[in-house]
Amino acid sequence: MRTDAVSAGARRAERLPARPAWTLLLYVLLALVCLPFVLPILWMFLSSLKSAQGIFGSPFGLNVDAGLKNFTQVFAGYPFARQYLNSLLTLAISVPVTMLLAATAGYAFARMRFPGRDVAFVMTLAAMMVPAELVAIPQFIAFKNLHLTNTLVPIILLQIFSATGALSVFLMRQHFITLPRELEEAGRIDGLGTLGVFRYIMLPLSRPVLATVAIFAVLNSWNDYFNPLIYLNDEAKMTLPLALQRFTDPLGGTYWNLTLAASVLVALPVLLAFLMAQRTFIESLAASGTKG
Amino acid sequence: MASHLLARREAREGFLFALPYLLGMLVFVLLPLVAVLGMSLTGWSLLDAPTFKGFANYAKLARDLEFRGSLGVTAIFTVGIVALNLTVALLLASLLNVRLAGIAAFRSMVFSPVVMPIVAWSLIWKFLLQPQGPLNTGLQHLGLDANLLLNPKTALGTLIVIEVLKAVGLNTVIFLSALQGVPPEQREAARLDGASPWQVYRHITLPMISPTLFLVFLVTVIGALKVFTPIWVLTGGGPAGATTTLIVAMFKQGFTFFEFGYASAIAAVLFFAVLLLTLLQWRLRKALVFYED
């Protein structure tokens, strides 16, 4: 008891001089440190409201002379709505499938013995590490022979079986290992089969990990650039990351006002989701580093 | 007897549960990996049918000045990213590890580029770094002849900074949660014994978070070897090959010139580099990591 009191006293003593000047200095330092991270994003929002000429004025000038004109032009003059749908469709398929495969494979790796399991698990770990870009060439030749280039099929499939997919399996396995076996036994006594135990007992206990997997899969799908660059040539077939580079004049010059308005439309849903669920986002993404 | 049957049922069901994922991994990752190693031994382009050439592609790589240049670029880029990212992440995490009203907002701000779409982030910087853009003209006002992305001397360093600004928030929060896991009693005991704040940091805090440091180091090295999008959007590998990393070189050979065999040889080199690095780092682990859970 006494030692506790002493150490608490020592701790208090260390913090006692409240020194408001130091606190203020700390806030100023923190604000300065944050500038290079947030200014580019703020600049994107501000500049998306400026005209093609106005954008070249003072970077943080408040001459938002275009209003929302850039945004209407992005949809009126370009197949941007179609490209937005392509991205949404890709995401709507690849994210739930990634979650489902990660949950089933993760459960099998964690709880069931089957021949080849350990080899398969080591392969999954390797797939998290080896850059998927390495195998782009044979993948491309295969999809080309199947006449699937310029479709979303290779994009979706390669998102599901990407390093993110492997990480998802790994995260699910690490989670299922921690659940007590008694839960499964209780389920079996109640007459559930393996699928029933998985569906009605294990999955409902996995919501936080599934949320993590979903966040990874959404970001992976929404930001995917490498494979769309290889496979998609038609403007109408493109997904958003490629679409952002299509606001150009015939000589290859960029219409920056339109590019930035489109960038806002691509970034906004993700940034809003992040603002609404900051803790979940940060903890989920940090989990990749601490558990991976 | 019954347990034997149960084990067989479990094996069958386990296999079925894992099958959809394993099949996909086999078809889309493992077989292509074997294929890419095989293809690296062939002459194969969009127009020509594949012919076996042995190690001719590798011999050509050894003579190829552009490829040798890209090895150097990859080494500088990787070392630069890892050094800058880990240093900044550790500094930021230590700075953000204070009890202060509103500290969560600062953490979120540092983290926000992590969730920004990478192409949008790259395009923002592409505008800011145009020859007459605000950053270069700002530096020119200071008397520097700056054209950061178009000067072969500064392009790679500029890309490193842009990539680290985008990604460092992730390592920061990982370090932050490791720092918060260090029990305060040990630091206080050392302080009472007369250790300076730096000694406490160096001899207690850093060793305590060394497993996290090591893991983040490994992930960041391999992550740096994979970086493609910001390079392709901002410089396309230029100027004069100054930012052509191995992955950019592979992409150019494979999907601009459609030299599949030659590009596969570059991919194979990258694969063996990743493999070697991973093995090397696991050996280093023993020397660098103070303790493990």
mmCIF file of N, CA and C in Angstrom, chain B residues 165-260:
data_model
loop_
_atom_site.group_PDB
_atom_site.id
_atom_site.type_symbol
_atom_site.label_atom_id
_atom_site.label_comp_id
_atom_site.label_asym_id
_atom_site.label_seq_id
_atom_site.Cartn_x
_atom_site.Cartn_y
_atom_site.Cartn_z
ATOM 1 N N LEU B 165 4.785 10.080 -46.569
ATOM 2 C CA LEU B 165 3.678 10.880 -46.036
ATOM 3 C C LEU B 165 2.358 10.111 -46.135
ATOM 4 N N LYS B 166 2.199 9.364 -47.213
ATOM 5 C CA LYS B 166 0.975 8.601 -47.407
ATOM 6 C C LYS B 166 0.855 7.465 -46.393
ATOM 7 N N ALA B 167 1.976 6.786 -46.123
ATOM 8 C CA ALA B 167 1.886 5.501 -45.423
ATOM 9 C C ALA B 167 2.327 5.544 -43.972
ATOM 10 N N VAL B 168 3.024 6.612 -43.550
ATOM 11 C CA VAL B 168 3.679 6.560 -42.242
ATOM 12 C C VAL B 168 2.673 6.526 -41.080
ATOM 13 N N GLY B 169 1.456 7.015 -41.322
ATOM 14 C CA GLY B 169 0.437 7.008 -40.266
ATOM 15 C C GLY B 169 0.152 5.611 -39.757
ATOM 16 N N LEU B 170 0.232 4.637 -40.655
ATOM 17 C CA LEU B 170 -0.047 3.253 -40.260
ATOM 18 C C LEU B 170 1.007 2.749 -39.275
ATOM 19 N N ASN B 171 2.289 2.908 -39.631
ATOM 20 C CA ASN B 171 3.346 2.483 -38.716
ATOM 21 C C ASN B 171 3.305 3.287 -37.421
ATOM 22 N N THR B 172 2.900 4.556 -37.537
ATOM 23 C CA THR B 172 2.803 5.389 -36.341
ATOM 24 C C THR B 172 1.822 4.794 -35.321
ATOM 25 N N VAL B 173 0.627 4.434 -35.790
ATOM 26 C CA VAL B 173 -0.347 3.914 -34.815
ATOM 27 C C VAL B 173 0.072 2.532 -34.307
ATOM 28 N N ILE B 174 0.800 1.774 -35.136
ATOM 29 C CA ILE B 174 1.292 0.471 -34.660
ATOM 30 C C ILE B 174 2.323 0.694 -33.547
ATOM 31 N N PHE B 175 3.253 1.617 -33.772
ATOM 32 C CA PHE B 175 4.238 1.939 -32.727
ATOM 33 C C PHE B 175 3.550 2.511 -31.492
ATOM 34 N N LEU B 176 2.545 3.348 -31.748
ATOM 35 C CA LEU B 176 1.844 3.985 -30.628
ATOM 36 C C LEU B 176 1.227 2.929 -29.721
ATOM 37 N N SER B 177 0.587 1.923 -30.320
ATOM 38 C CA SER B 177 -0.046 0.910 -29.467
ATOM 39 C C SER B 177 1.021 0.057 -28.775
ATOM 40 N N ALA B 178 2.196 -0.101 -29.413
ATOM 41 C CA ALA B 178 3.284 -0.817 -28.744
ATOM 42 C C ALA B 178 3.810 -0.004 -27.564
ATOM 43 N N LEU B 179 3.972 1.312 -27.777
ATOM 44 C CA LEU B 179 4.467 2.186 -26.701
ATOM 45 C C LEU B 179 3.515 2.167 -25.510
ATOM 46 N N GLN B 180 2.215 2.147 -25.836
ATOM 47 C CA GLN B 180 1.242 2.164 -24.752
ATOM 48 C C GLN B 180 1.189 0.837 -24.010
ATOM 49 N N GLY B 181 1.777 -0.200 -24.619
ATOM 50 C CA GLY B 181 1.830 -1.491 -23.955
ATOM 51 C C GLY B 181 3.019 -1.629 -23.010
ATOM 52 N N VAL B 182 3.935 -0.650 -23.018
ATOM 53 C CA VAL B 182 5.088 -0.718 -22.113
ATOM 54 C C VAL B 182 4.629 -0.334 -20.714
ATOM 55 N N PRO B 183 4.816 -1.223 -19.721
ATOM 56 C CA PRO B 183 4.301 -0.918 -18.388
ATOM 57 C C PRO B 183 5.013 0.297 -17.780
ATOM 58 N N PRO B 184 4.256 1.278 -17.285
ATOM 59 C CA PRO B 184 4.861 2.511 -16.774
ATOM 60 C C PRO B 184 5.743 2.276 -15.548
ATOM 61 N N GLU B 185 5.471 1.187 -14.794
ATOM 62 C CA GLU B 185 6.231 0.951 -13.558
ATOM 63 C C GLU B 185 7.733 0.870 -13.840
ATOM 64 N N GLN B 186 8.093 0.189 -14.971
ATOM 65 C CA GLN B 186 9.514 0.009 -15.254
ATOM 66 C C GLN B 186 10.199 1.329 -15.541
ATOM 67 N N ARG B 187 9.499 2.185 -16.303
ATOM 68 C CA ARG B 187 10.095 3.492 -16.610
ATOM 69 C C ARG B 187 10.237 4.311 -15.341
ATOM 70 N N GLU B 188 9.198 4.245 -14.492
ATOM 71 C CA GLU B 188 9.245 5.035 -13.262
ATOM 72 C C GLU B 188 10.359 4.552 -12.347
ATOM 73 N N ALA B 189 10.508 3.227 -12.270
ATOM 74 C CA ALA B 189 11.574 2.673 -11.424
ATOM 75 C C ALA B 189 12.931 3.183 -11.901
ATOM 76 N N ALA B 190 13.125 3.167 -13.218
ATOM 77 C CA ALA B 190 14.398 3.629 -13.762
ATOM 78 C C ALA B 190 14.598 5.119 -13.493
ATOM 79 N N ARG B 191 13.511 5.872 -13.622
ATOM 80 C CA ARG B 191 13.602 7.310 -13.362
ATOM 81 C C ARG B 191 14.006 7.557 -11.909
ATOM 82 N N LEU B 192 13.398 6.778 -11.002
ATOM 83 C CA LEU B 192 13.724 6.946 -9.576
ATOM 84 C C LEU B 192 15.181 6.577 -9.308
ATOM 85 N N ASP B 193 15.696 5.625 -10.122
ATOM 86 C CA ASP B 193 17.099 5.245 -9.966
ATOM 87 C C ASP B 193 18.035 6.251 -10.627
ATOM 88 N N GLY B 194 17.489 7.313 -11.173
ATOM 89 C CA GLY B 194 18.324 8.383 -11.695
ATOM 90 C C GLY B 194 18.606 8.343 -13.189
ATOM 91 N N ALA B 195 17.884 7.495 -13.944
ATOM 92 C CA ALA B 195 18.110 7.445 -15.386
ATOM 93 C C ALA B 195 17.523 8.689 -16.052
ATOM 94 N N SER B 196 18.207 9.186 -17.082
ATOM 95 C CA SER B 196 17.678 10.336 -17.815
ATOM 96 C C SER B 196 16.550 9.865 -18.734
ATOM 97 N N PRO B 197 15.677 10.785 -19.189
ATOM 98 C CA PRO B 197 14.587 10.369 -20.082
ATOM 99 C C PRO B 197 15.110 9.623 -21.315
ATOM 100 N N TRP B 198 16.252 10.084 -21.856
ATOM 101 C CA TRP B 198 16.814 9.420 -23.041
ATOM 102 C C TRP B 198 17.271 8.004 -22.692
ATOM 103 N N GLN B 199 17.913 7.844 -21.510
ATOM 104 C CA GLN B 199 18.351 6.505 -21.103
ATOM 105 C C GLN B 199 17.164 5.571 -20.930
ATOM 106 N N VAL B 200 16.084 6.096 -20.357
ATOM 107 C CA VAL B 200 14.872 5.281 -20.187
ATOM 108 C C VAL B 200 14.352 4.850 -21.552
ATOM 109 N N TYR B 201 14.310 5.814 -22.491
ATOM 110 C CA TYR B 201 13.801 5.529 -23.831
ATOM 111 C C TYR B 201 14.675 4.478 -24.523
ATOM 112 N N ARG B 202 16.005 4.701 -24.419
ATOM 113 C CA ARG B 202 16.943 3.852 -25.137
ATOM 114 C C ARG B 202 17.037 2.447 -24.529
ATOM 115 N N HIS B 203 17.005 2.358 -23.212
ATOM 116 C CA HIS B 203 17.297 1.074 -22.574
ATOM 117 C C HIS B 203 16.066 0.349 -22.043
ATOM 118 N N ILE B 204 14.928 1.017 -21.988
ATOM 119 C CA ILE B 204 13.712 0.319 -21.545
ATOM 120 C C ILE B 204 12.661 0.318 -22.646
ATOM 121 N N THR B 205 12.272 1.534 -23.097
ATOM 122 C CA THR B 205 11.164 1.607 -24.059
ATOM 123 C C THR B 205 11.517 0.894 -25.376
ATOM 124 N N LEU B 206 12.657 1.258 -25.976
ATOM 125 C CA LEU B 206 12.998 0.659 -27.277
ATOM 126 C C LEU B 206 13.121 -0.872 -27.211
ATOM 127 N N PRO B 207 13.864 -1.438 -26.233
ATOM 128 C CA PRO B 207 13.914 -2.905 -26.172
ATOM 129 C C PRO B 207 12.536 -3.542 -25.980
ATOM 130 N N MET B 208 11.668 -2.853 -25.213
ATOM 131 C CA MET B 208 10.345 -3.427 -24.975
ATOM 132 C C MET B 208 9.503 -3.471 -26.248
ATOM 133 N N ILE B 209 9.710 -2.511 -27.152
ATOM 134 C CA ILE B 209 8.898 -2.534 -28.378
ATOM 135 C C ILE B 209 9.669 -3.163 -29.545
ATOM 136 N N SER B 210 10.831 -3.774 -29.277
ATOM 137 C CA SER B 210 11.631 -4.284 -30.392
ATOM 138 C C SER B 210 10.937 -5.377 -31.227
ATOM 139 N N PRO B 211 10.089 -6.247 -30.639
ATOM 140 C CA PRO B 211 9.395 -7.191 -31.526
ATOM 141 C C PRO B 211 8.523 -6.476 -32.550
ATOM 142 N N THR B 212 7.812 -5.410 -32.103
ATOM 143 C CA THR B 212 6.986 -4.634 -33.033
ATOM 144 C C THR B 212 7.861 -3.936 -34.068
ATOM 145 N N LEU B 213 8.972 -3.344 -33.602
ATOM 146 C CA LEU B 213 9.887 -2.674 -34.524
ATOM 147 C C LEU B 213 10.329 -3.618 -35.631
ATOM 148 N N PHE B 214 10.672 -4.839 -35.220
ATOM 149 C CA PHE B 214 11.173 -5.798 -36.194
ATOM 150 C C PHE B 214 10.105 -6.163 -37.226
ATOM 151 N N LEU B 215 8.904 -6.436 -36.728
ATOM 152 C CA LEU B 215 7.808 -6.824 -37.612
ATOM 153 C C LEU B 215 7.488 -5.713 -38.605
ATOM 154 N N VAL B 216 7.435 -4.486 -38.087
ATOM 155 C CA VAL B 216 7.128 -3.334 -38.939
ATOM 156 C C VAL B 216 8.248 -3.137 -39.966
ATOM 157 N N PHE B 217 9.481 -3.345 -39.533
ATOM 158 C CA PHE B 217 10.623 -3.251 -40.440
ATOM 159 C C PHE B 217 10.453 -4.216 -41.619
ATOM 160 N N LEU B 218 10.155 -5.466 -41.289
ATOM 161 C CA LEU B 218 9.975 -6.497 -42.318
ATOM 162 C C LEU B 218 8.861 -6.125 -43.295
ATOM 163 N N VAL B 219 7.707 -5.739 -42.739
ATOM 164 C CA VAL B 219 6.562 -5.411 -43.590
ATOM 165 C C VAL B 219 6.860 -4.182 -44.448
ATOM 166 N N THR B 220 7.578 -3.205 -43.889
ATOM 167 C CA THR B 220 7.866 -1.977 -44.634
ATOM 168 C C THR B 220 8.869 -2.228 -45.764
ATOM 169 N N VAL B 221 9.869 -3.077 -45.512
ATOM 170 C CA VAL B 221 10.840 -3.403 -46.572
ATOM 171 C C VAL B 221 10.116 -4.035 -47.749
ATOM 172 N N ILE B 222 9.304 -5.044 -47.467
ATOM 173 C CA ILE B 222 8.634 -5.734 -48.560
ATOM 174 C C ILE B 222 7.602 -4.823 -49.214
ATOM 175 N N GLY B 223 6.946 -3.989 -48.398
ATOM 176 C CA GLY B 223 6.002 -3.014 -48.941
ATOM 177 C C GLY B 223 6.691 -2.058 -49.908
ATOM 178 N N ALA B 224 7.922 -1.649 -49.583
ATOM 179 C CA ALA B 224 8.645 -0.701 -50.436
ATOM 180 C C ALA B 224 8.960 -1.334 -51.793
ATOM 181 N N LEU B 225 9.269 -2.643 -51.787
ATOM 182 C CA LEU B 225 9.563 -3.320 -53.053
ATOM 183 C C LEU B 225 8.328 -3.410 -53.951
ATOM 184 N N LYS B 226 7.129 -3.308 -53.344
ATOM 185 C CA LYS B 226 5.885 -3.436 -54.105
ATOM 186 C C LYS B 226 5.372 -2.115 -54.654
ATOM 187 N N VAL B 227 5.919 -0.985 -54.181
ATOM 188 C CA VAL B 227 5.331 0.312 -54.537
ATOM 189 C C VAL B 227 5.348 0.503 -56.058
ATOM 190 N N PHE B 228 4.185 0.739 -56.618
ATOM 191 C CA PHE B 228 4.105 0.931 -58.060
ATOM 192 C C PHE B 228 3.283 2.187 -58.400
ATOM 193 N N THR B 229 2.079 2.290 -57.834
ATOM 194 C CA THR B 229 1.125 3.305 -58.267
ATOM 195 C C THR B 229 1.662 4.741 -58.198
ATOM 196 N N PRO B 230 2.200 5.208 -57.061
ATOM 197 C CA PRO B 230 2.644 6.614 -57.046
ATOM 198 C C PRO B 230 3.766 6.874 -58.049
ATOM 199 N N ILE B 231 4.639 5.886 -58.256
ATOM 200 C CA ILE B 231 5.723 6.073 -59.229
ATOM 201 C C ILE B 231 5.139 6.196 -60.626
ATOM 202 N N TRP B 232 4.221 5.276 -60.947
ATOM 203 C CA TRP B 232 3.659 5.269 -62.300
ATOM 204 C C TRP B 232 2.869 6.537 -62.569
ATOM 205 N N VAL B 233 2.110 7.011 -61.587
ATOM 206 C CA VAL B 233 1.294 8.208 -61.777
ATOM 207 C C VAL B 233 2.167 9.462 -61.826
ATOM 208 N N LEU B 234 3.170 9.539 -60.970
ATOM 209 C CA LEU B 234 3.915 10.794 -60.831
ATOM 210 C C LEU B 234 5.038 10.936 -61.852
ATOM 211 N N THR B 235 5.768 9.871 -62.139
ATOM 212 C CA THR B 235 6.913 10.012 -63.048
ATOM 213 C C THR B 235 6.927 8.975 -64.163
ATOM 214 N N GLY B 236 6.158 7.903 -64.042
ATOM 215 C CA GLY B 236 6.200 6.843 -65.042
ATOM 216 C C GLY B 236 7.571 6.182 -65.118
ATOM 217 N N GLY B 237 8.388 6.358 -64.099
ATOM 218 C CA GLY B 237 9.718 5.747 -64.086
ATOM 219 C C GLY B 237 10.833 6.721 -64.468
ATOM 220 N N GLY B 238 10.437 7.887 -65.005
ATOM 221 C CA GLY B 238 11.414 8.871 -65.439
ATOM 222 C C GLY B 238 11.809 9.798 -64.309
ATOM 223 N N PRO B 239 12.497 10.868 -64.522
ATOM 224 C CA PRO B 239 13.165 11.229 -65.779
ATOM 225 C C PRO B 239 14.434 10.397 -65.987
ATOM 226 N N ALA B 240 14.632 9.969 -67.226
ATOM 227 C CA ALA B 240 15.819 9.190 -67.601
ATOM 228 C C ALA B 240 16.007 7.966 -66.715
ATOM 229 N N GLY B 241 14.886 7.298 -66.396
ATOM 230 C CA GLY B 241 14.980 6.065 -65.614
ATOM 231 C C GLY B 241 15.303 6.265 -64.145
ATOM 232 N N ALA B 242 15.314 7.535 -63.690
ATOM 233 C CA ALA B 242 15.752 7.820 -62.314
ATOM 234 C C ALA B 242 14.817 7.225 -61.265
ATOM 235 N N THR B 243 13.564 6.903 -61.636
ATOM 236 C CA THR B 243 12.642 6.337 -60.653
ATOM 237 C C THR B 243 12.118 4.976 -61.101
ATOM 238 N N THR B 244 12.835 4.332 -62.049
ATOM 239 C CA THR B 244 12.411 3.013 -62.526
ATOM 240 C C THR B 244 12.891 1.945 -61.541
ATOM 241 N N THR B 245 11.995 1.531 -60.639
ATOM 242 C CA THR B 245 12.311 0.430 -59.735
ATOM 243 C C THR B 245 12.109 -0.885 -60.482
ATOM 244 N N LEU B 246 12.457 -1.995 -59.847
ATOM 245 C CA LEU B 246 12.313 -3.296 -60.501
ATOM 246 C C LEU B 246 10.882 -3.544 -60.966
ATOM 247 N N ILE B 247 9.919 -3.166 -60.111
ATOM 248 C CA ILE B 247 8.533 -3.474 -60.465
ATOM 249 C C ILE B 247 8.084 -2.609 -61.640
ATOM 250 N N VAL B 248 8.586 -1.367 -61.716
ATOM 251 C CA VAL B 248 8.266 -0.509 -62.856
ATOM 252 C C VAL B 248 8.943 -1.056 -64.114
ATOM 253 N N ALA B 249 10.199 -1.517 -63.969
ATOM 254 C CA ALA B 249 10.915 -2.097 -65.110
ATOM 255 C C ALA B 249 10.181 -3.332 -65.627
ATOM 256 N N MET B 250 9.700 -4.165 -64.691
ATOM 257 C CA MET B 250 8.952 -5.359 -65.093
ATOM 258 C C MET B 250 7.680 -4.969 -65.834
ATOM 259 N N PHE B 251 6.963 -3.976 -65.298
ATOM 260 C CA PHE B 251 5.718 -3.542 -65.929
ATOM 261 C C PHE B 251 5.972 -3.026 -67.340
ATOM 262 N N LYS B 252 7.031 -2.227 -67.494
ATOM 263 C CA LYS B 252 7.346 -1.666 -68.817
ATOM 264 C C LYS B 252 7.659 -2.783 -69.814
ATOM 265 N N GLN B 253 8.560 -3.702 -69.422
ATOM 266 C CA GLN B 253 8.919 -4.794 -70.330
ATOM 267 C C GLN B 253 7.702 -5.657 -70.657
ATOM 268 N N GLY B 254 6.872 -5.929 -69.639
ATOM 269 C CA GLY B 254 5.749 -6.844 -69.828
ATOM 270 C C GLY B 254 4.570 -6.209 -70.544
ATOM 271 N N PHE B 255 4.213 -4.987 -70.152
ATOM 272 C CA PHE B 255 2.939 -4.450 -70.621
ATOM 273 C C PHE B 255 3.062 -3.215 -71.498
ATOM 274 N N THR B 256 4.279 -2.710 -71.681
ATOM 275 C CA THR B 256 4.471 -1.654 -72.680
ATOM 276 C C THR B 256 5.117 -2.264 -73.922
ATOM 277 N N PHE B 257 6.169 -3.097 -73.706
ATOM 278 C CA PHE B 257 6.857 -3.724 -74.845
ATOM 279 C C PHE B 257 6.379 -5.149 -75.104
ATOM 280 N N PHE B 258 5.578 -5.699 -74.177
ATOM 281 C CA PHE B 258 5.057 -7.071 -74.292
ATOM 282 C C PHE B 258 6.159 -8.109 -74.497
ATOM 283 N N GLU B 259 7.299 -7.903 -73.839
ATOM 284 C CA GLU B 259 8.376 -8.890 -73.821
ATOM 285 C C GLU B 259 8.166 -9.778 -72.594
ATOM 286 N N PHE B 260 7.278 -10.770 -72.730
ATOM 287 C CA PHE B 260 6.867 -11.533 -71.544
ATOM 288 C C PHE B 260 8.018 -12.316 -70.920
#
